[in-house]
Structures are given as C-alpha cells and as structure tokens.
JSON list of C-alpha atoms in Angstrom, two decimals:
[
{"chain": "P", "resi": 1, "resn": "GLY", "atom": "CA", "xyz": [0.17, 0.26, -0.04]},
{"chain": "P", "resi": 2, "resn": "SER", "atom": "CA", "xyz": [1.08, 3.71, -0.45]},
{"chain": "P", "resi": 3, "resn": "GLN", "atom": "CA", "xyz": [1.85, 5.69, 2.53]},
{"chain": "P", "resi": 4, "resn": "PRO", "atom": "CA", "xyz": [-0.17, 8.61, 3.42]},
{"chain": "P", "resi": 5, "resn": "SER", "atom": "CA", "xyz": [1.77, 11.73, 2.66]},
{"chain": "P", "resi": 6, "resn": "ALA", "atom": "CA", "xyz": [2.13, 15.11, 4.38]},
{"chain": "P", "resi": 7, "resn": "ARG", "atom": "CA", "xyz": [0.07, 16.63, 1.78]},
{"chain": "P", "resi": 8, "resn": "SER", "atom": "CA", "xyz": [-2.88, 14.03, 2.66]},
{"chain": "P", "resi": 9, "resn": "GLY", "atom": "CA", "xyz": [-2.69, 14.96, 6.39]},
{"chain": "P", "resi": 10, "resn": "MET", "atom": "CA", "xyz": [-3.18, 18.55, 5.40]},
{"chain": "P", "resi": 11, "resn": "THR", "atom": "CA", "xyz": [-5.99, 17.89, 3.51]},
{"chain": "P", "resi": 12, "resn": "GLY", "atom": "CA", "xyz": [-7.62, 16.01, 6.29]},
{"chain": "P", "resi": 13, "resn": "TRP", "atom": "CA", "xyz": [-7.02, 19.22, 8.45]},
{"chain": "P", "resi": 14, "resn": "ARG", "atom": "CA", "xyz": [-8.57, 21.28, 5.82]},
{"chain": "P", "resi": 15, "resn": "LEU", "atom": "CA", "xyz": [-11.45, 19.05, 5.67]},
{"chain": "P", "resi": 16, "resn": "VAL", "atom": "CA", "xyz": [-12.15, 19.31, 9.47]},
{"chain": "P", "resi": 17, "resn": "LEU", "atom": "CA", "xyz": [-11.35, 22.97, 9.48]},
{"chain": "P", "resi": 18, "resn": "GLN", "atom": "CA", "xyz": [-14.21, 23.29, 6.38]},
{"chain": "P", "resi": 19, "resn": "ARG", "atom": "CA", "xyz": [-16.58, 21.28, 8.44]},
{"chain": "P", "resi": 20, "resn": "LEU", "atom": "CA", "xyz": [-16.40, 23.13, 11.36]},
{"chain": "P", "resi": 21, "resn": "GLN", "atom": "CA", "xyz": [-16.64, 26.57, 9.69]},
{"chain": "P", "resi": 22, "resn": "ALA", "atom": "CA", "xyz": [-19.65, 24.93, 8.20]},
{"chain": "P", "resi": 23, "resn": "LEU", "atom": "CA", "xyz": [-21.28, 24.85, 11.42]},
{"chain": "P", "resi": 24, "resn": "PRO", "atom": "CA", "xyz": [-23.64, 27.71, 13.19]},
{"chain": "P", "resi": 25, "resn": "GLN", "atom": "CA", "xyz": [-21.71, 30.13, 15.21]},
{"chain": "P", "resi": 26, "resn": "LEU", "atom": "CA", "xyz": [-23.09, 28.91, 18.66]},
{"chain": "P", "resi": 27, "resn": "LEU", "atom": "CA", "xyz": [-21.99, 25.47, 17.87]},
{"chain": "P", "resi": 28, "resn": "GLN", "atom": "CA", "xyz": [-18.55, 26.71, 16.78]},
{"chain": "P", "resi": 29, "resn": "PHE", "atom": "CA", "xyz": [-18.45, 28.41, 20.37]},
{"chain": "P", "resi": 30, "resn": "ILE", "atom": "CA", "xyz": [-19.30, 25.09, 22.22]},
{"chain": "P", "resi": 31, "resn": "VAL", "atom": "CA", "xyz": [-16.84, 23.32, 20.21]},
{"chain": "P", "resi": 32, "resn": "VAL", "atom": "CA", "xyz": [-14.05, 25.98, 20.93]},
{"chain": "P", "resi": 33, "resn": "GLY", "atom": "CA", "xyz": [-15.16, 26.33, 24.57]},
{"chain": "P", "resi": 34, "resn": "GLY", "atom": "CA", "xyz": [-15.66, 22.75, 25.11]},
{"chain": "P", "resi": 35, "resn": "SER", "atom": "CA", "xyz": [-11.89, 22.55, 24.15]},
{"chain": "P", "resi": 36, "resn": "ALA", "atom": "CA", "xyz": [-10.58, 25.26, 26.28]},
{"chain": "P", "resi": 37, "resn": "ALA", "atom": "CA", "xyz": [-12.86, 23.89, 29.27]},
{"chain": "P", "resi": 38, "resn": "ALA", "atom": "CA", "xyz": [-11.36, 20.67, 28.64]},
{"chain": "P", "resi": 39, "resn": "THR", "atom": "CA", "xyz": [-8.04, 21.74, 28.64]},
{"chain": "P", "resi": 40, "resn": "HIS", "atom": "CA", "xyz": [-8.69, 23.70, 31.62]},
{"chain": "P", "resi": 41, "resn": "LEU", "atom": "CA", "xyz": [-10.10, 20.82, 33.51]},
{"chain": "P", "resi": 42, "resn": "ALA", "atom": "CA", "xyz": [-7.30, 18.28, 32.42]},
{"chain": "P", "resi": 43, "resn": "THR", "atom": "CA", "xyz": [-4.83, 20.83, 33.72]},
{"chain": "P", "resi": 44, "resn": "VAL", "atom": "CA", "xyz": [-6.53, 21.43, 37.19]},
{"chain": "P", "resi": 45, "resn": "GLY", "atom": "CA", "xyz": [-6.99, 17.68, 37.67]},
{"chain": "P", "resi": 46, "resn": "VAL", "atom": "CA", "xyz": [-3.35, 16.68, 36.55]},
{"chain": "P", "resi": 47, "resn": "VAL", "atom": "CA", "xyz": [-1.88, 19.88, 38.65]},
{"chain": "P", "resi": 48, "resn": "VAL", "atom": "CA", "xyz": [-4.20, 18.77, 41.86]},
{"chain": "P", "resi": 49, "resn": "SER", "atom": "CA", "xyz": [-3.49, 15.13, 41.53]},
{"chain": "P", "resi": 50, "resn": "LEU", "atom": "CA", "xyz": [0.46, 15.36, 40.56]},
{"chain": "P", "resi": 51, "resn": "THR", "atom": "CA", "xyz": [1.37, 18.17, 42.82]},
{"chain": "P", "resi": 52, "resn": "GLY", "atom": "CA", "xyz": [-1.25, 18.29, 45.67]},
{"chain": "P", "resi": 53, "resn": "MET", "atom": "CA", "xyz": [-1.71, 21.95, 44.74]},
{"chain": "P", "resi": 54, "resn": "PRO", "atom": "CA", "xyz": [-4.83, 23.43, 46.13]},
{"chain": "P", "resi": 55, "resn": "PRO", "atom": "CA", "xyz": [-7.88, 23.41, 43.53]},
{"chain": "P", "resi": 56, "resn": "LEU", "atom": "CA", "xyz": [-8.16, 27.11, 43.83]},
{"chain": "P", "resi": 57, "resn": "TRP", "atom": "CA", "xyz": [-4.66, 27.77, 43.08]},
{"chain": "P", "resi": 58, "resn": "ALA", "atom": "CA", "xyz": [-4.45, 25.03, 40.42]},
{"chain": "P", "resi": 59, "resn": "ASN", "atom": "CA", "xyz": [-7.67, 26.61, 38.90]},
{"chain": "P", "resi": 60, "resn": "VAL", "atom": "CA", "xyz": [-5.40, 29.98, 38.36]},
{"chain": "P", "resi": 61, "resn": "LEU", "atom": "CA", "xyz": [-2.74, 27.72, 36.07]},
{"chain": "P", "resi": 62, "resn": "GLY", "atom": "CA", "xyz": [-5.90, 25.83, 34.24]},
{"chain": "P", "resi": 63, "resn": "PHE", "atom": "CA", "xyz": [-7.37, 29.38, 33.39]},
{"chain": "P", "resi": 64, "resn": "LEU", "atom": "CA", "xyz": [-4.02, 30.32, 31.88]},
{"chain": "P", "resi": 65, "resn": "VAL", "atom": "CA", "xyz": [-3.40, 27.36, 29.73]},
{"chain": "P", "resi": 66, "resn": "ALA", "atom": "CA", "xyz": [-7.19, 27.37, 28.55]},
{"chain": "P", "resi": 67, "resn": "PHE", "atom": "CA", "xyz": [-6.97, 30.90, 27.57]},
{"chain": "P", "resi": 68, "resn": "ILE", "atom": "CA", "xyz": [-4.79, 30.25, 24.66]},
{"chain": "P", "resi": 69, "resn": "VAL", "atom": "CA", "xyz": [-6.80, 27.69, 23.40]},
{"chain": "P", "resi": 70, "resn": "SER", "atom": "CA", "xyz": [-9.76, 29.95, 23.70]},
{"chain": "P", "resi": 71, "resn": "TYR", "atom": "CA", "xyz": [-8.41, 33.01, 22.20]},
{"chain": "P", "resi": 72, "resn": "ASN", "atom": "CA", "xyz": [-7.08, 31.27, 19.10]},
{"chain": "P", "resi": 73, "resn": "GLY", "atom": "CA", "xyz": [-10.00, 28.84, 18.65]},
{"chain": "P", "resi": 74, "resn": "HIS", "atom": "CA", "xyz": [-12.41, 31.90, 18.78]},
{"chain": "P", "resi": 75, "resn": "ALA", "atom": "CA", "xyz": [-10.24, 34.07, 16.78]},
{"chain": "P", "resi": 76, "resn": "TRP", "atom": "CA", "xyz": [-9.70, 31.71, 14.04]},
{"chain": "P", "resi": 77, "resn": "LEU", "atom": "CA", "xyz": [-12.82, 29.89, 14.25]},
{"chain": "P", "resi": 78, "resn": "THR", "atom": "CA", "xyz": [-15.91, 31.29, 16.29]},
{"chain": "P", "resi": 79, "resn": "PHE", "atom": "CA", "xyz": [-15.50, 34.73, 15.39]},
{"chain": "P", "resi": 80, "resn": "SER", "atom": "CA", "xyz": [-13.08, 34.63, 12.35]},
{"chain": "P", "resi": 81, "resn": "ALA", "atom": "CA", "xyz": [-15.72, 36.44, 10.11]},
{"chain": "P", "resi": 82, "resn": "ALA", "atom": "CA", "xyz": [-14.95, 39.64, 12.17]},
{"chain": "P", "resi": 83, "resn": "GLN", "atom": "CA", "xyz": [-11.42, 39.34, 11.53]},
{"chain": "P", "resi": 84, "resn": "ALA", "atom": "CA", "xyz": [-10.70, 40.86, 14.73]},
{"chain": "P", "resi": 85, "resn": "ARG", "atom": "CA", "xyz": [-7.22, 39.65, 15.72]},
{"chain": "P", "resi": 86, "resn": "GLY", "atom": "CA", "xyz": [-4.31, 41.27, 17.27]},
{"chain": "P", "resi": 87, "resn": "TRP", "atom": "CA", "xyz": [-3.30, 42.88, 20.43]},
{"chain": "P", "resi": 88, "resn": "PRO", "atom": "CA", "xyz": [-6.18, 44.93, 21.09]},
{"chain": "P", "resi": 89, "resn": "THR", "atom": "CA", "xyz": [-8.53, 42.03, 20.39]},
{"chain": "P", "resi": 90, "resn": "VAL", "atom": "CA", "xyz": [-6.26, 39.75, 22.61]},
{"chain": "P", "resi": 91, "resn": "ALA", "atom": "CA", "xyz": [-6.58, 42.32, 25.28]},
{"chain": "P", "resi": 92, "resn": "ARG", "atom": "CA", "xyz": [-10.44, 42.71, 25.01]},
{"chain": "P", "resi": 93, "resn": "PHE", "atom": "CA", "xyz": [-11.02, 39.03, 25.25]},
{"chain": "P", "resi": 94, "resn": "PHE", "atom": "CA", "xyz": [-8.40, 38.77, 28.03]},
{"chain": "P", "resi": 95, "resn": "ALA", "atom": "CA", "xyz": [-10.70, 41.24, 29.83]},
{"chain": "P", "resi": 96, "resn": "VAL", "atom": "CA", "xyz": [-13.68, 38.93, 28.98]},
{"chain": "P", "resi": 97, "resn": "ALA", "atom": "CA", "xyz": [-11.80, 36.25, 30.05]},
{"chain": "P", "resi": 98, "resn": "CYS", "atom": "CA", "xyz": [-10.72, 37.58, 33.50]},
{"chain": "P", "resi": 99, "resn": "LEU", "atom": "CA", "xyz": [-14.18, 38.48, 34.33]},
{"chain": "P", "resi": 100, "resn": "GLY", "atom": "CA", "xyz": [-15.36, 35.28, 33.68]},
{"chain": "P", "resi": 101, "resn": "PHE", "atom": "CA", "xyz": [-12.57, 33.69, 35.46]},
{"chain": "P", "resi": 102, "resn": "VAL", "atom": "CA", "xyz": [-13.64, 36.06, 38.53]},
{"chain": "P", "resi": 103, "resn": "ALA", "atom": "CA", "xyz": [-17.07, 34.56, 38.48]},
{"chain": "P", "resi": 104, "resn": "ASN", "atom": "CA", "xyz": [-15.54, 31.03, 37.90]},
{"chain": "P", "resi": 105, "resn": "GLU", "atom": "CA", "xyz": [-13.56, 31.56, 41.07]},
{"chain": "P", "resi": 106, "resn": "THR", "atom": "CA", "xyz": [-16.22, 32.96, 42.94]},
{"chain": "P", "resi": 107, "resn": "LEU", "atom": "CA", "xyz": [-18.88, 30.16, 42.05]},
{"chain": "P", "resi": 108, "resn": "TYR", "atom": "CA", "xyz": [-16.15, 27.65, 42.59]},
{"chain": "P", "resi": 109, "resn": "ALA", "atom": "CA", "xyz": [-14.91, 28.81, 45.83]},
{"chain": "P", "resi": 110, "resn": "PHE", "atom": "CA", "xyz": [-18.47, 28.64, 46.90]},
{"chain": "P", "resi": 111, "resn": "ALA", "atom": "CA", "xyz": [-19.19, 25.11, 45.70]},
{"chain": "P", "resi": 112, "resn": "LEU", "atom": "CA", "xyz": [-15.94, 23.99, 47.37]},
{"chain": "P", "resi": 113, "resn": "HIS", "atom": "CA", "xyz": [-16.15, 25.57, 50.58]},
{"chain": "P", "resi": 114, "resn": "GLY", "atom": "CA", "xyz": [-20.10, 26.67, 50.88]},
{"chain": "P", "resi": 115, "resn": "LEU", "atom": "CA", "xyz": [-21.60, 23.28, 49.22]},
{"chain": "P", "resi": 116, "resn": "HIS", "atom": "CA", "xyz": [-18.43, 20.97, 50.06]},
{"chain": "P", "resi": 117, "resn": "TRP", "atom": "CA", "xyz": [-18.80, 19.45, 46.39]},
{"chain": "P", "resi": 118, "resn": "HIS", "atom": "CA", "xyz": [-15.99, 17.57, 44.89]},
{"chain": "P", "resi": 119, "resn": "TYR", "atom": "CA", "xyz": [-13.46, 19.87, 43.22]},
{"chain": "P", "resi": 120, "resn": "PHE", "atom": "CA", "xyz": [-13.41, 18.28, 39.77]},
{"chain": "P", "resi": 121, "resn": "TRP", "atom": "CA", "xyz": [-17.19, 18.02, 39.28]},
{"chain": "P", "resi": 122, "resn": "SER", "atom": "CA", "xyz": [-17.95, 21.69, 40.88]},
{"chain": "P", "resi": 123, "resn": "LEU", "atom": "CA", "xyz": [-15.21, 23.09, 38.27]},
{"chain": "P", "resi": 124, "resn": "ALA", "atom": "CA", "xyz": [-17.05, 21.41, 35.44]},
{"chain": "P", "resi": 125, "resn": "GLY", "atom": "CA", "xyz": [-20.31, 22.78, 36.61]},
{"chain": "P", "resi": 126, "resn": "VAL", "atom": "CA", "xyz": [-19.13, 26.42, 37.07]},
{"chain": "P", "resi": 127, "resn": "LEU", "atom": "CA", "xyz": [-17.28, 26.06, 33.47]},
{"chain": "P", "resi": 128, "resn": "VAL", "atom": "CA", "xyz": [-20.76, 25.52, 32.07]},
{"chain": "P", "resi": 129, "resn": "LEU", "atom": "CA", "xyz": [-22.43, 28.42, 33.76]},
{"chain": "P", "resi": 130, "resn": "VAL", "atom": "CA", "xyz": [-19.84, 31.17, 32.88]},
{"chain": "P", "resi": 131, "resn": "ALA", "atom": "CA", "xyz": [-19.65, 30.10, 29.22]},
{"chain": "P", "resi": 132, "resn": "ALA", "atom": "CA", "xyz": [-23.11, 31.96, 28.27]},
{"chain": "P", "resi": 133, "resn": "GLY", "atom": "CA", "xyz": [-21.47, 35.45, 29.55]},
{"chain": "P", "resi": 134, "resn": "THR", "atom": "CA", "xyz": [-18.40, 34.76, 27.72]},
{"chain": "P", "resi": 135, "resn": "PHE", "atom": "CA", "xyz": [-20.33, 34.28, 24.81]},
{"chain": "P", "resi": 136, "resn": "VAL", "atom": "CA", "xyz": [-22.11, 37.36, 24.50]},
{"chain": "P", "resi": 137, "resn": "LEU", "atom": "CA", "xyz": [-19.18, 39.96, 25.68]},
{"chain": "P", "resi": 138, "resn": "SER", "atom": "CA", "xyz": [-17.06, 37.64, 23.09]},
{"chain": "P", "resi": 139, "resn": "LYS", "atom": "CA", "xyz": [-19.40, 38.46, 20.02]},
{"chain": "P", "resi": 140, "resn": "PHE", "atom": "CA", "xyz": [-20.57, 41.80, 21.02]},
{"chain": "P", "resi": 141, "resn": "TRP", "atom": "CA", "xyz": [-17.21, 43.57, 22.11]},
{"chain": "P", "resi": 142, "resn": "ALA", "atom": "CA", "xyz": [-14.02, 41.50, 22.17]},
{"chain": "P", "resi": 143, "resn": "PHE", "atom": "CA", "xyz": [-14.41, 40.13, 18.89]},
{"chain": "P", "resi": 144, "resn": "LYS", "atom": "CA", "xyz": [-16.29, 43.05, 17.26]},
{"chain": "P", "resi": 145, "resn": "ALA", "atom": "CA", "xyz": [-15.25, 44.08, 13.87]},
{"chain": "P", "resi": 146, "resn": "ARG", "atom": "CA", "xyz": [-13.78, 47.39, 14.01]},
{"chain": "P", "resi": 147, "resn": "THR", "atom": "CA", "xyz": [-14.34, 50.03, 11.70]},
{"chain": "P", "resi": 148, "resn": "ALA", "atom": "CA", "xyz": [-11.42, 52.27, 10.24]}
]
C-alpha cells in the first residue's frame, strides 16, 4: 500500500476545518469553549493530582492554559468572520476571560467551601455556567469587527 503523505494530512485538517466552519456560530463556540474547558479541567486535574496544589490555585493555572486554546479557537473559528485579531482583540478577550474567571473562581469557591462538592465536578459545572456570559461579551465586544 501507499504511505499517506504530509499533503494528505493537510487535506484532512482542511476538511475538518471546513466542516467546523460550516457549523452555526453557537456550535463553533461550544466546540472551542468545550476544548478550552476540557483543557482547563485537565490542567487542574493533573496539577492537583500530581502536585497536591490546592484546587483554587491550580484553577488559576488551568485558566491561563485554557485562555490560549480559547483565544485562538475563537479568533480563527468562532468569530473569524469579524477578522478581529491582534493585540487589541487579545486584550479585550483577556478582559472578558478575566471577568469570566472572577465569576468562575467565586462560584468555584462557593461550591467547594459552601456546598462541599467535589473539586473536579464543581469546576465542570462552573465552567458551563460562565460560558453564556463569555459568548455574549466575546461576540458583541471582544471580537466585534472594528471600523477604520
């Protein structure tokens, strides 16, 4: 049989990207947000289990790692039509992400210390709750197309 070439690999990635781009924007947001949330959750889970770091501190690291996934996914997929990229957009999206993180950390602390829920499942629930506000602020402010 023939060996797959690097070119056929690129064709595969292009096909995946085309299929993602064909999805409605809300589904694109869910795919990117879900990827960022999975990255966030996995980072916290790994850091807590390997280092014993307190979950609220590990959550800060999880947020920073997930931000990279989230920004790039939203800039190049979810809100790509606006073509809003570069440092001003990164700054606005980071502000949105930080606001979301403050809500995340507040709700997470309450779930952990007020409700005494498991750290992993508490964070999973909080990430879903905060996502709606993030979508609205991202769409209508952070990634809004700027006019000259």
